[in-house]
Amino acid sequence: MLLDDAHGSSAAPIGSASTRLRARRFGPAVLWGLAAAAVLVLVGGELMAAHLHALGPLTSLLRDYAGTPKSATTPWAGFLLALVGVAWRERVIAVAAAVGVDLLFVLVRAVEGHKFTVGNGPTLVLTALTVLVALRWSGERRHTALRTIGLGALLILATKVSEIWLDITAWATPQVLDPFVQQADRALGNPSWLAGQALAAAGPVVPAVLHWVYFELPVAAIVVAIWQLRGVTSGMWPRHYLVRTFLTIGLIGPIWYVVFPVVGPVLAFGPEGHGMALADVWPNVVPPLPASIEAMPFDGVTPRNCMPSLHTAWALSLFIHSRGGPRWLRWGGVFWLVCTLAATLGFGAHYGIDLLVGATLCLTIESGLREPDRGWDRARITVVTLGVALFAALLLCTRYAAEAMARYPVPSGIALIGSFAALAALFYSTWFAPRPGRVATTG
C-alpha cells in the first residue's frame, strides 16, 4: 500500500519516546497578536458580509450559541478535537453536557417547527470549558488543554471565515475560466464526464455514500487528528499532525479562487448552471472543440471554489497522515481518499486538472511542514521547489496552453501525469522511503 508504515517508514507509533517532542511554547506577545489577528479577520468578514448581504462569520457564530447552527458537524468536530487535551473524566462530563444542551435545543426547535440540527451544545460547553481552564487550571495541565482548545476553536472559526470568503469569490470575479479548464482536461480524458456517467449508472446507494463522504470530510479528519494527538495529556506532542496541514491548506488554497476562478462542469456545462451555462451537456456529451476560448460570465452568487480542489488536497493529507495508524485507520484513509476523488468528479464539482493542482498543493505544503526539527535541508527545499513549480506550471498551462493541450491530448496527458508522478515519487523518497539512519516520526 502506498506510504504504508511498514518496513521502517517515517510514521511510527506515537508512543515511542523518539517520535515525540515537547510542545513548543509561544510568548504572550505572539498569542495576543494571533488573537488580535483573528478578531480583525472575523470583524472584517462580518463587514464584508453586510456589504454582500450574506451570512457573516460573527453572525454565524452567534447562531451556534443561540440560534440554528449552519453546520451540525463543524461545532462537534472542533469540540471533540479540543477535548483531546483534557483527562477522561473532564471529557465524559463535557460530552454529556454538550449532548444534554443539544437535546434541549432540538426539543425547543421541534416545538417551534424549525428544522432538526445540532451544534449549540458543543459550542456552549467548549466556551465554558475554555473559561474554566483559563481561570482555574494551572501548569502543564492548563497549557495542554488551552492548546487543544485553541486548535478546536480555530477549526470552527476558520470554517466561519471560509463561508464568507466563498461569497467574496463570486462578488470579486464576474468571469470564470471554465472553458479553459474544460479544454485542458481533454489531456486527461475528460474524467468528470466519465465519472458522472459512471455515477449515474451506479444506482442510488453509491451516490448517497459518496455524497456523505464528500460533505463530512471533517469527521474523518478529526478521527485521524484525535489518534495522532491522543498522548498530549502527558505533555508530549507529535512533531507534526494533520491539523497543521489542514489549516495551512485552508489558508493558502482559497487565495487561488480569485486568481483562477472556476465553478465546475455541472454549473458551466451542466443542468445546474441557472441559465449561465455554456451548454447543458454534462455528463452525457463532451463539448466539441471551439474555434477559440475565452472567459465566460457567471452569476454573482456561485462560489468560484474549484481551482485548486481543496477537497482533494485535504483528503490526500488525511490519507498521508493515516499511514502511521493501525490497520483500520489506514484503510479508512484509503476509503476517504478514493470516495472523495470519485465524488469531486462524479458530481461535476471539479475537473481533472483541479484534482491535480489540489494534490500538488497538498504535497508541497506537507513537505514544508513535516519533521520541523529537520530544518530546511536540501531534500526539503528540492521537493517544495518542485511542488511550487509544478503548481504554477499547471495553472499557466491551463490558462495559456489549453487549446494546444486539447489538440494534442496524449502527449499533454503524459506530461501532466508524469510531472505529478515525479513529484509524488520525490515526496515519498524524501519522507517515507526506508533508509538507514532514518528517524521515525509521528506525522
Short mmCIF file of C-alpha atoms in Angstrom, two decimals:
data_model
loop_
_atom_site.label_atom_id
_atom_site.label_comp_id
_atom_site.label_asym_id
_atom_site.label_seq_id
_atom_site.Cartn_x
_atom_site.Cartn_y
_atom_site.Cartn_z
CA MET A 1 0.00 0.00 0.00
CA LEU A 2 1.34 3.45 -0.89
CA LEU A 3 3.02 5.20 2.03
CA ASP A 4 2.45 2.24 4.32
CA ASP A 5 4.12 2.45 7.71
CA ALA A 6 5.70 -0.98 7.44
CA HIS A 7 9.39 -1.63 6.90
CA GLY A 8 10.67 1.33 8.80
CA SER A 9 8.62 4.14 7.33
CA SER A 10 8.51 7.54 8.96
CA ALA A 11 5.12 7.04 10.57
CA ALA A 12 5.89 5.18 13.76
CA PRO A 13 3.52 4.89 16.72
CA ILE A 14 3.17 7.99 18.79
CA GLY A 15 4.02 6.18 21.98
CA SER A 16 7.71 5.86 21.14
CA ALA A 17 9.83 8.36 23.03
CA SER A 18 11.93 9.04 19.97
CA THR A 19 8.89 10.12 17.99
CA ARG A 20 7.66 12.85 20.31
CA LEU A 21 8.70 16.38 21.15
CA ARG A 22 7.61 18.66 23.92
CA ALA A 23 5.08 21.24 22.91
CA ARG A 24 6.55 24.47 21.60
CA ARG A 25 5.60 27.42 23.74
CA PHE A 26 4.79 30.83 22.36
CA GLY A 27 5.30 34.06 24.24
CA PRO A 28 2.38 36.24 25.38
CA ALA A 29 3.08 38.76 22.62
CA VAL A 30 2.68 36.10 19.93
CA LEU A 31 -0.53 34.76 21.44
CA TRP A 32 -2.07 38.21 21.82
CA GLY A 33 -1.02 39.02 18.26
CA LEU A 34 -2.72 35.90 16.95
CA ALA A 35 -5.86 36.70 18.94
CA ALA A 36 -5.92 40.25 17.57
CA ALA A 37 -5.47 38.97 14.02
CA ALA A 38 -8.35 36.53 14.49
CA VAL A 39 -10.61 39.31 15.75
CA LEU A 40 -9.69 41.54 12.80
CA VAL A 41 -10.43 38.75 10.33
CA LEU A 42 -13.79 38.00 11.93
CA VAL A 43 -14.82 41.66 12.07
CA GLY A 44 -13.61 42.26 8.52
CA GLY A 45 -15.53 39.22 7.32
CA GLU A 46 -18.66 40.42 9.08
CA LEU A 47 -18.41 43.87 7.48
CA MET A 48 -17.87 42.33 4.05
CA ALA A 49 -20.83 40.03 4.62
CA ALA A 50 -23.01 43.03 5.43
CA HIS A 51 -21.92 44.63 2.15
CA LEU A 52 -22.75 41.46 0.21
CA HIS A 53 -25.98 40.80 2.16
CA ALA A 54 -24.55 37.40 3.17
CA LEU A 55 -24.12 35.50 6.43
CA GLY A 56 -21.08 36.84 8.25
CA PRO A 57 -18.74 34.81 10.49
CA LEU A 58 -19.80 36.55 13.71
CA THR A 59 -23.49 36.18 12.89
CA SER A 60 -22.94 32.52 12.04
CA LEU A 61 -21.08 32.04 15.33
CA LEU A 62 -23.92 33.71 17.24
CA ARG A 63 -26.34 31.21 15.70
CA ASP A 64 -24.19 28.41 17.06
CA TYR A 65 -24.73 29.83 20.53
CA ALA A 66 -28.39 30.74 20.48
CA GLY A 67 -29.93 30.02 17.09
CA THR A 68 -29.88 27.35 14.41
CA PRO A 69 -26.29 26.36 13.56
CA LYS A 70 -25.44 26.44 9.87
CA SER A 71 -23.36 23.28 10.26
CA ALA A 72 -24.09 20.42 12.63
CA THR A 73 -20.72 18.75 12.05
CA THR A 74 -18.20 21.57 12.49
CA PRO A 75 -19.04 22.54 16.12
CA TRP A 76 -18.86 18.91 17.19
CA ALA A 77 -15.64 18.31 15.25
CA GLY A 78 -13.92 21.29 16.86
CA PHE A 79 -15.30 20.34 20.28
CA LEU A 80 -14.03 16.76 20.11
CA LEU A 81 -10.62 17.95 18.94
CA ALA A 82 -10.46 20.35 21.89
CA LEU A 83 -11.19 17.54 24.35
CA VAL A 84 -8.04 15.65 23.37
CA GLY A 85 -6.08 17.87 25.77
CA VAL A 86 -8.10 17.08 28.92
CA ALA A 87 -8.40 13.96 31.07
CA TRP A 88 -11.06 11.30 30.53
CA ARG A 89 -13.15 12.50 33.46
CA GLU A 90 -13.45 16.00 32.02
CA ARG A 91 -14.12 14.57 28.55
CA VAL A 92 -17.05 12.47 29.75
CA ILE A 93 -18.55 15.37 31.68
CA ALA A 94 -18.11 17.78 28.76
CA VAL A 95 -19.58 15.41 26.18
CA ALA A 96 -22.55 14.59 28.42
CA ALA A 97 -23.20 18.30 28.98
CA ALA A 98 -22.94 19.07 25.25
CA VAL A 99 -25.35 16.25 24.37
CA GLY A 100 -27.79 17.44 27.01
CA VAL A 101 -27.72 21.04 25.79
CA ASP A 102 -28.12 19.91 22.18
CA LEU A 103 -31.13 17.78 23.08
CA LEU A 104 -32.70 20.77 24.81
CA PHE A 105 -32.22 22.95 21.72
CA VAL A 106 -33.56 20.17 19.49
CA LEU A 107 -36.74 19.94 21.58
CA VAL A 108 -37.24 23.73 21.50
CA ARG A 109 -36.77 23.81 17.73
CA ALA A 110 -39.18 20.90 17.30
CA VAL A 111 -41.85 22.70 19.31
CA GLU A 112 -41.34 25.86 17.27
CA GLY A 113 -41.45 23.93 13.99
CA HIS A 114 -37.85 24.59 12.97
CA LYS A 115 -35.59 22.09 11.23
CA PHE A 116 -33.67 19.42 13.12
CA THR A 117 -29.98 20.15 13.66
CA VAL A 118 -27.37 20.12 16.39
CA GLY A 119 -24.31 22.16 17.29
CA ASN A 120 -25.34 24.52 20.08
CA GLY A 121 -24.27 22.14 22.83
CA PRO A 122 -20.61 21.74 21.87
CA THR A 123 -20.27 25.49 21.22
CA LEU A 124 -21.61 26.47 24.63
CA VAL A 125 -19.75 23.76 26.54
CA LEU A 126 -16.48 24.50 24.72
CA THR A 127 -16.79 28.16 25.72
CA ALA A 128 -17.47 27.24 29.34
CA LEU A 129 -14.55 24.80 29.34
CA THR A 130 -12.24 27.48 27.97
CA VAL A 131 -13.15 29.88 30.76
CA LEU A 132 -12.76 27.16 33.39
CA VAL A 133 -9.34 26.06 32.13
CA ALA A 134 -8.04 29.61 31.74
CA LEU A 135 -9.14 30.73 35.22
CA ARG A 136 -8.92 27.63 37.41
CA TRP A 137 -6.25 25.33 35.99
CA SER A 138 -2.51 25.83 36.13
CA GLY A 139 0.82 24.44 34.93
CA GLU A 140 1.27 21.89 32.16
CA ARG A 141 -2.32 20.70 32.51
CA ARG A 142 -3.60 24.19 31.72
CA HIS A 143 -1.16 24.72 28.85
CA THR A 144 -2.04 21.43 27.12
CA ALA A 145 -5.79 21.95 27.50
CA LEU A 146 -5.65 25.51 26.17
CA ARG A 147 -3.57 24.42 23.19
CA THR A 148 -6.04 21.75 22.06
CA ILE A 149 -8.95 24.08 22.83
CA GLY A 150 -7.26 26.63 20.59
CA LEU A 151 -6.99 24.07 17.79
CA GLY A 152 -10.65 23.17 18.08
CA ALA A 153 -11.75 26.79 18.20
CA LEU A 154 -9.52 27.65 15.24
CA LEU A 155 -11.12 24.87 13.19
CA ILE A 156 -14.58 26.30 13.91
CA LEU A 157 -13.61 29.92 13.26
CA ALA A 158 -11.74 29.05 10.07
CA THR A 159 -14.89 27.41 8.75
CA LYS A 160 -16.91 30.55 9.52
CA VAL A 161 -14.43 32.75 7.68
CA SER A 162 -14.28 30.38 4.71
CA GLU A 163 -18.04 30.71 4.22
CA ILE A 164 -17.88 34.46 3.63
CA TRP A 165 -14.73 34.04 1.52
CA LEU A 166 -16.73 31.91 -0.91
CA ASP A 167 -19.23 34.75 -1.25
CA ILE A 168 -16.36 37.14 -1.86
CA THR A 169 -15.02 35.00 -4.71
CA ALA A 170 -18.37 35.27 -6.50
CA TRP A 171 -18.50 39.03 -5.97
CA ALA A 172 -14.89 39.67 -6.99
CA THR A 173 -14.75 37.55 -10.18
CA PRO A 174 -17.68 38.13 -12.56
CA GLN A 175 -15.98 35.97 -15.22
CA VAL A 176 -14.82 32.37 -14.83
CA LEU A 177 -12.21 30.30 -16.66
CA ASP A 178 -14.13 27.04 -17.05
CA PRO A 179 -13.78 26.95 -20.87
CA PHE A 180 -10.00 26.86 -20.49
CA VAL A 181 -10.07 24.12 -17.85
CA GLN A 182 -12.52 22.02 -19.84
CA GLN A 183 -10.33 22.12 -22.91
CA ALA A 184 -7.16 21.38 -20.94
CA ASP A 185 -8.98 18.49 -19.27
CA ARG A 186 -9.12 16.69 -22.60
CA ALA A 187 -5.49 15.78 -21.94
CA LEU A 188 -6.74 13.68 -19.00
CA GLY A 189 -9.63 12.12 -20.93
CA ASN A 190 -12.41 14.37 -19.56
CA PRO A 191 -12.57 12.44 -16.26
CA SER A 192 -15.51 14.41 -14.85
CA TRP A 193 -17.70 13.39 -17.80
CA LEU A 194 -16.66 9.75 -17.43
CA ALA A 195 -17.17 9.72 -13.65
CA GLY A 196 -20.52 11.48 -13.98
CA GLN A 197 -21.79 8.83 -16.40
CA ALA A 198 -20.50 6.03 -14.16
CA LEU A 199 -22.16 7.53 -11.10
CA ALA A 200 -25.45 7.96 -12.93
CA ALA A 201 -25.39 4.26 -13.83
CA ALA A 202 -24.42 3.13 -10.32
CA GLY A 203 -27.86 3.45 -8.76
CA PRO A 204 -28.88 5.43 -5.64
CA VAL A 205 -26.66 3.81 -2.98
CA VAL A 206 -23.23 4.75 -4.33
CA PRO A 207 -24.08 8.44 -4.85
CA ALA A 208 -25.56 8.60 -1.35
CA VAL A 209 -22.37 7.20 0.20
CA LEU A 210 -20.15 9.49 -1.87
CA HIS A 211 -22.31 12.50 -1.00
CA TRP A 212 -21.95 11.82 2.73
CA VAL A 213 -18.18 11.26 2.46
CA TYR A 214 -17.73 14.42 0.39
CA PHE A 215 -19.52 16.71 2.82
CA GLU A 216 -18.39 15.04 6.06
CA LEU A 217 -14.65 15.23 5.44
CA PRO A 218 -14.13 16.95 8.86
CA VAL A 219 -15.40 13.78 10.56
CA ALA A 220 -12.59 11.67 9.13
CA ALA A 221 -10.06 14.43 9.77
CA ILE A 222 -10.99 14.60 13.44
CA VAL A 223 -10.66 10.82 13.80
CA VAL A 224 -7.11 10.94 12.42
CA ALA A 225 -6.21 14.05 14.43
CA ILE A 226 -7.51 12.57 17.68
CA TRP A 227 -5.49 9.43 17.09
CA GLN A 228 -2.34 11.47 16.45
CA LEU A 229 -2.86 13.70 19.50
CA ARG A 230 -4.11 11.05 21.88
CA GLY A 231 -0.98 11.24 24.06
CA VAL A 232 -0.74 15.01 24.56
CA THR A 233 -2.11 14.96 28.11
CA SER A 234 1.28 13.60 29.15
CA GLY A 235 2.81 16.88 27.99
CA MET A 236 4.34 15.45 24.81
CA TRP A 237 3.26 16.40 21.31
CA PRO A 238 3.92 14.80 17.93
CA ARG A 239 6.37 16.60 15.70
CA HIS A 240 3.71 17.03 13.04
CA TYR A 241 0.00 16.29 12.88
CA LEU A 242 -2.92 16.57 10.49
CA VAL A 243 -4.50 19.72 11.91
CA ARG A 244 -1.45 21.80 10.94
CA THR A 245 -1.65 20.65 7.32
CA PHE A 246 -5.44 21.03 7.19
CA LEU A 247 -5.37 24.61 8.43
CA THR A 248 -2.46 25.59 6.19
CA ILE A 249 -4.20 24.21 3.12
CA GLY A 250 -7.32 26.12 4.16
CA LEU A 251 -5.29 29.31 4.50
CA ILE A 252 -3.35 29.14 1.21
CA GLY A 253 -5.70 27.27 -1.11
CA PRO A 254 -8.69 29.66 -1.20
CA ILE A 255 -6.47 32.56 -2.31
CA TRP A 256 -6.36 30.96 -5.75
CA TYR A 257 -10.13 31.03 -6.09
CA VAL A 258 -9.93 34.70 -7.07
CA VAL A 259 -6.74 34.23 -9.11
CA PHE A 260 -8.17 31.35 -11.15
CA PRO A 261 -11.98 31.44 -10.79
CA VAL A 262 -13.73 28.22 -11.83
CA VAL A 263 -17.25 26.99 -10.96
CA GLY A 264 -17.12 23.38 -12.19
CA PRO A 265 -18.59 21.33 -15.05
CA VAL A 266 -22.04 20.75 -13.55
CA LEU A 267 -22.51 24.53 -13.47
CA ALA A 268 -20.60 25.72 -16.54
CA PHE A 269 -21.67 22.84 -18.79
CA GLY A 270 -24.50 21.16 -16.91
CA PRO A 271 -28.04 21.37 -15.59
CA GLU A 272 -27.23 23.47 -12.52
CA GLY A 273 -25.95 26.50 -14.42
CA HIS A 274 -29.12 28.53 -13.73
CA GLY A 275 -29.16 29.88 -17.26
CA MET A 276 -25.47 30.85 -17.21
CA ALA A 277 -24.06 27.55 -18.57
CA LEU A 278 -22.45 27.46 -21.99
CA ALA A 279 -24.43 24.29 -22.72
CA ASP A 280 -26.40 21.66 -20.81
CA VAL A 281 -24.24 18.68 -21.84
CA TRP A 282 -22.58 17.39 -18.66
CA PRO A 283 -22.08 14.45 -18.18
CA ASN A 284 -23.51 12.92 -21.36
CA VAL A 285 -21.78 14.84 -24.15
CA VAL A 286 -18.29 16.33 -24.19
CA PRO A 287 -18.44 19.81 -25.79
CA PRO A 288 -16.79 19.98 -29.21
CA LEU A 289 -13.55 21.87 -29.74
CA PRO A 290 -14.45 25.57 -30.18
CA ALA A 291 -12.80 27.88 -32.66
CA SER A 292 -11.50 29.98 -29.75
CA ILE A 293 -11.61 30.02 -25.97
CA GLU A 294 -12.42 32.93 -23.71
CA ALA A 295 -13.60 33.51 -20.17
CA MET A 296 -17.35 33.26 -19.61
CA PRO A 297 -19.56 35.43 -17.37
CA PHE A 298 -21.29 33.82 -14.42
CA ASP A 299 -23.67 34.91 -11.68
CA GLY A 300 -22.63 36.81 -8.58
CA VAL A 301 -23.61 34.18 -6.01
CA THR A 302 -21.93 30.93 -7.08
CA PRO A 303 -18.56 30.37 -5.33
CA ARG A 304 -15.53 30.06 -7.59
CA ASN A 305 -14.09 27.28 -5.44
CA CYS A 306 -12.80 24.70 -7.91
CA MET A 307 -9.17 25.56 -8.64
CA PRO A 308 -7.47 24.02 -6.80
CA SER A 309 -9.65 21.22 -5.44
CA LEU A 310 -9.21 21.60 -1.69
CA HIS A 311 -11.34 18.52 -1.06
CA THR A 312 -8.64 16.59 -2.92
CA ALA A 313 -5.86 18.34 -1.00
CA TRP A 314 -7.49 17.66 2.37
CA ALA A 315 -8.39 14.05 1.54
CA LEU A 316 -4.83 13.37 0.36
CA SER A 317 -3.38 14.90 3.53
CA LEU A 318 -5.76 12.73 5.57
CA PHE A 319 -4.58 9.69 3.63
CA ILE A 320 -0.91 10.55 4.25
CA HIS A 321 -1.40 11.11 7.97
CA SER A 322 -3.42 7.93 8.37
CA ARG A 323 -0.42 5.89 7.18
CA GLY A 324 1.09 5.89 10.66
CA GLY A 325 -2.01 4.47 12.31
CA PRO A 326 -3.42 0.99 12.87
CA ARG A 327 -4.87 -1.02 10.01
CA TRP A 328 -8.41 0.29 10.45
CA LEU A 329 -7.18 3.89 10.25
CA ARG A 330 -5.04 3.23 7.18
CA TRP A 331 -7.94 1.60 5.34
CA GLY A 332 -10.17 4.46 6.45
CA GLY A 333 -7.73 6.91 4.87
CA VAL A 334 -7.79 4.95 1.62
CA PHE A 335 -11.59 4.81 1.65
CA TRP A 336 -11.98 8.54 2.25
CA LEU A 337 -9.46 9.47 -0.44
CA VAL A 338 -10.99 7.21 -3.11
CA CYS A 339 -14.55 8.28 -2.31
CA THR A 340 -13.61 11.96 -2.26
CA LEU A 341 -11.93 11.75 -5.66
CA ALA A 342 -14.91 9.87 -7.08
CA ALA A 343 -17.34 12.42 -5.62
CA THR A 344 -15.47 15.50 -6.82
CA LEU A 345 -15.54 14.21 -10.39
CA GLY A 346 -18.79 12.23 -10.36
CA PHE A 347 -20.92 15.06 -9.00
CA GLY A 348 -19.45 17.50 -11.53
CA ALA A 349 -17.92 19.69 -8.84
CA HIS A 350 -14.42 19.61 -10.36
CA TYR A 351 -12.41 18.97 -13.49
CA GLY A 352 -9.48 16.55 -13.50
CA ILE A 353 -6.98 19.42 -13.63
CA ASP A 354 -8.44 20.77 -10.37
CA LEU A 355 -7.59 17.48 -8.66
CA LEU A 356 -4.02 17.50 -9.95
CA VAL A 357 -3.47 21.06 -8.74
CA GLY A 358 -5.04 20.26 -5.36
CA ALA A 359 -2.87 17.17 -4.88
CA THR A 360 0.22 19.18 -5.84
CA LEU A 361 -0.72 21.83 -3.29
CA CYS A 362 -1.09 19.16 -0.60
CA LEU A 363 2.29 17.52 -1.23
CA THR A 364 4.01 20.90 -1.33
CA ILE A 365 2.51 22.15 1.93
CA GLU A 366 3.01 18.80 3.64
CA SER A 367 6.69 18.84 2.63
CA GLY A 368 7.09 22.29 4.12
CA LEU A 369 5.60 21.22 7.46
CA ARG A 370 6.87 17.67 8.05
CA GLU A 371 9.68 16.96 10.53
CA PRO A 372 10.12 20.57 11.68
CA ASP A 373 13.23 19.66 13.70
CA ARG A 374 14.91 18.54 10.47
CA GLY A 375 15.17 22.11 9.20
CA TRP A 376 15.24 23.29 5.61
CA ASP A 377 17.79 20.87 4.26
CA ARG A 378 18.45 20.24 0.58
CA ALA A 379 15.84 17.46 0.32
CA ARG A 380 13.02 19.61 1.74
CA ILE A 381 13.96 22.59 -0.44
CA THR A 382 14.02 20.36 -3.53
CA VAL A 383 10.57 18.84 -3.06
CA VAL A 384 8.96 22.16 -2.06
CA THR A 385 10.55 23.95 -5.02
CA LEU A 386 9.39 21.26 -7.43
CA GLY A 387 5.90 21.42 -5.93
CA VAL A 388 5.68 25.19 -6.31
CA ALA A 389 6.99 24.98 -9.87
CA LEU A 390 4.51 22.27 -10.84
CA PHE A 391 1.63 24.16 -9.19
CA ALA A 392 2.48 27.28 -11.20
CA ALA A 393 3.05 25.32 -14.41
CA LEU A 394 -0.33 23.58 -14.17
CA LEU A 395 -2.16 26.88 -13.76
CA LEU A 396 -0.21 28.65 -16.51
CA CYS A 397 -0.61 25.78 -18.97
CA THR A 398 -4.33 25.52 -18.27
CA ARG A 399 -4.78 29.24 -18.85
CA TYR A 400 -2.48 29.81 -21.81
CA ALA A 401 -1.98 26.41 -23.47
CA ALA A 402 -5.45 24.88 -23.16
CA GLU A 403 -6.05 24.82 -26.93
CA ALA A 404 -2.74 23.03 -27.57
CA MET A 405 -3.48 20.54 -24.79
CA ALA A 406 -6.89 19.82 -26.34
CA ARG A 407 -5.43 19.30 -29.81
CA TYR A 408 -2.61 17.05 -28.58
CA PRO A 409 -4.20 15.24 -25.62
CA VAL A 410 -1.92 12.19 -25.48
CA PRO A 411 1.45 13.93 -25.09
CA SER A 412 -0.14 16.60 -22.91
CA GLY A 413 -1.70 13.96 -20.66
CA ILE A 414 1.58 12.08 -20.37
CA ALA A 415 3.30 15.33 -19.39
CA LEU A 416 0.66 16.17 -16.78
CA ILE A 417 0.53 12.76 -15.15
CA GLY A 418 4.27 12.21 -15.45
CA SER A 419 5.08 15.53 -13.78
CA PHE A 420 2.81 14.81 -10.84
CA ALA A 421 4.12 11.23 -10.59
CA ALA A 422 7.65 12.65 -10.36
CA LEU A 423 6.58 14.95 -7.53
CA ALA A 424 4.83 12.09 -5.71
CA ALA A 425 7.88 9.85 -6.08
CA LEU A 426 10.16 12.58 -4.73
CA PHE A 427 7.76 13.20 -1.85
CA TYR A 428 7.76 9.51 -0.96
CA SER A 429 11.53 9.14 -1.19
CA THR A 430 12.06 12.25 0.92
CA TRP A 431 9.67 11.49 3.77
CA PHE A 432 8.71 7.81 3.72
CA ALA A 433 11.16 5.61 1.83
CA PRO A 434 13.08 3.38 4.28
CA ARG A 435 16.75 4.11 4.52
CA PRO A 436 19.49 3.51 7.11
CA GLY A 437 19.52 6.04 9.88
CA ARG A 438 16.04 7.42 9.28
CA VAL A 439 14.46 8.68 12.48
CA ALA A 440 10.79 7.72 12.80
CA THR A 441 8.23 10.48 13.17
CA THR A 442 4.57 10.57 14.04
CA GLY A 443 3.44 12.56 11.05
#
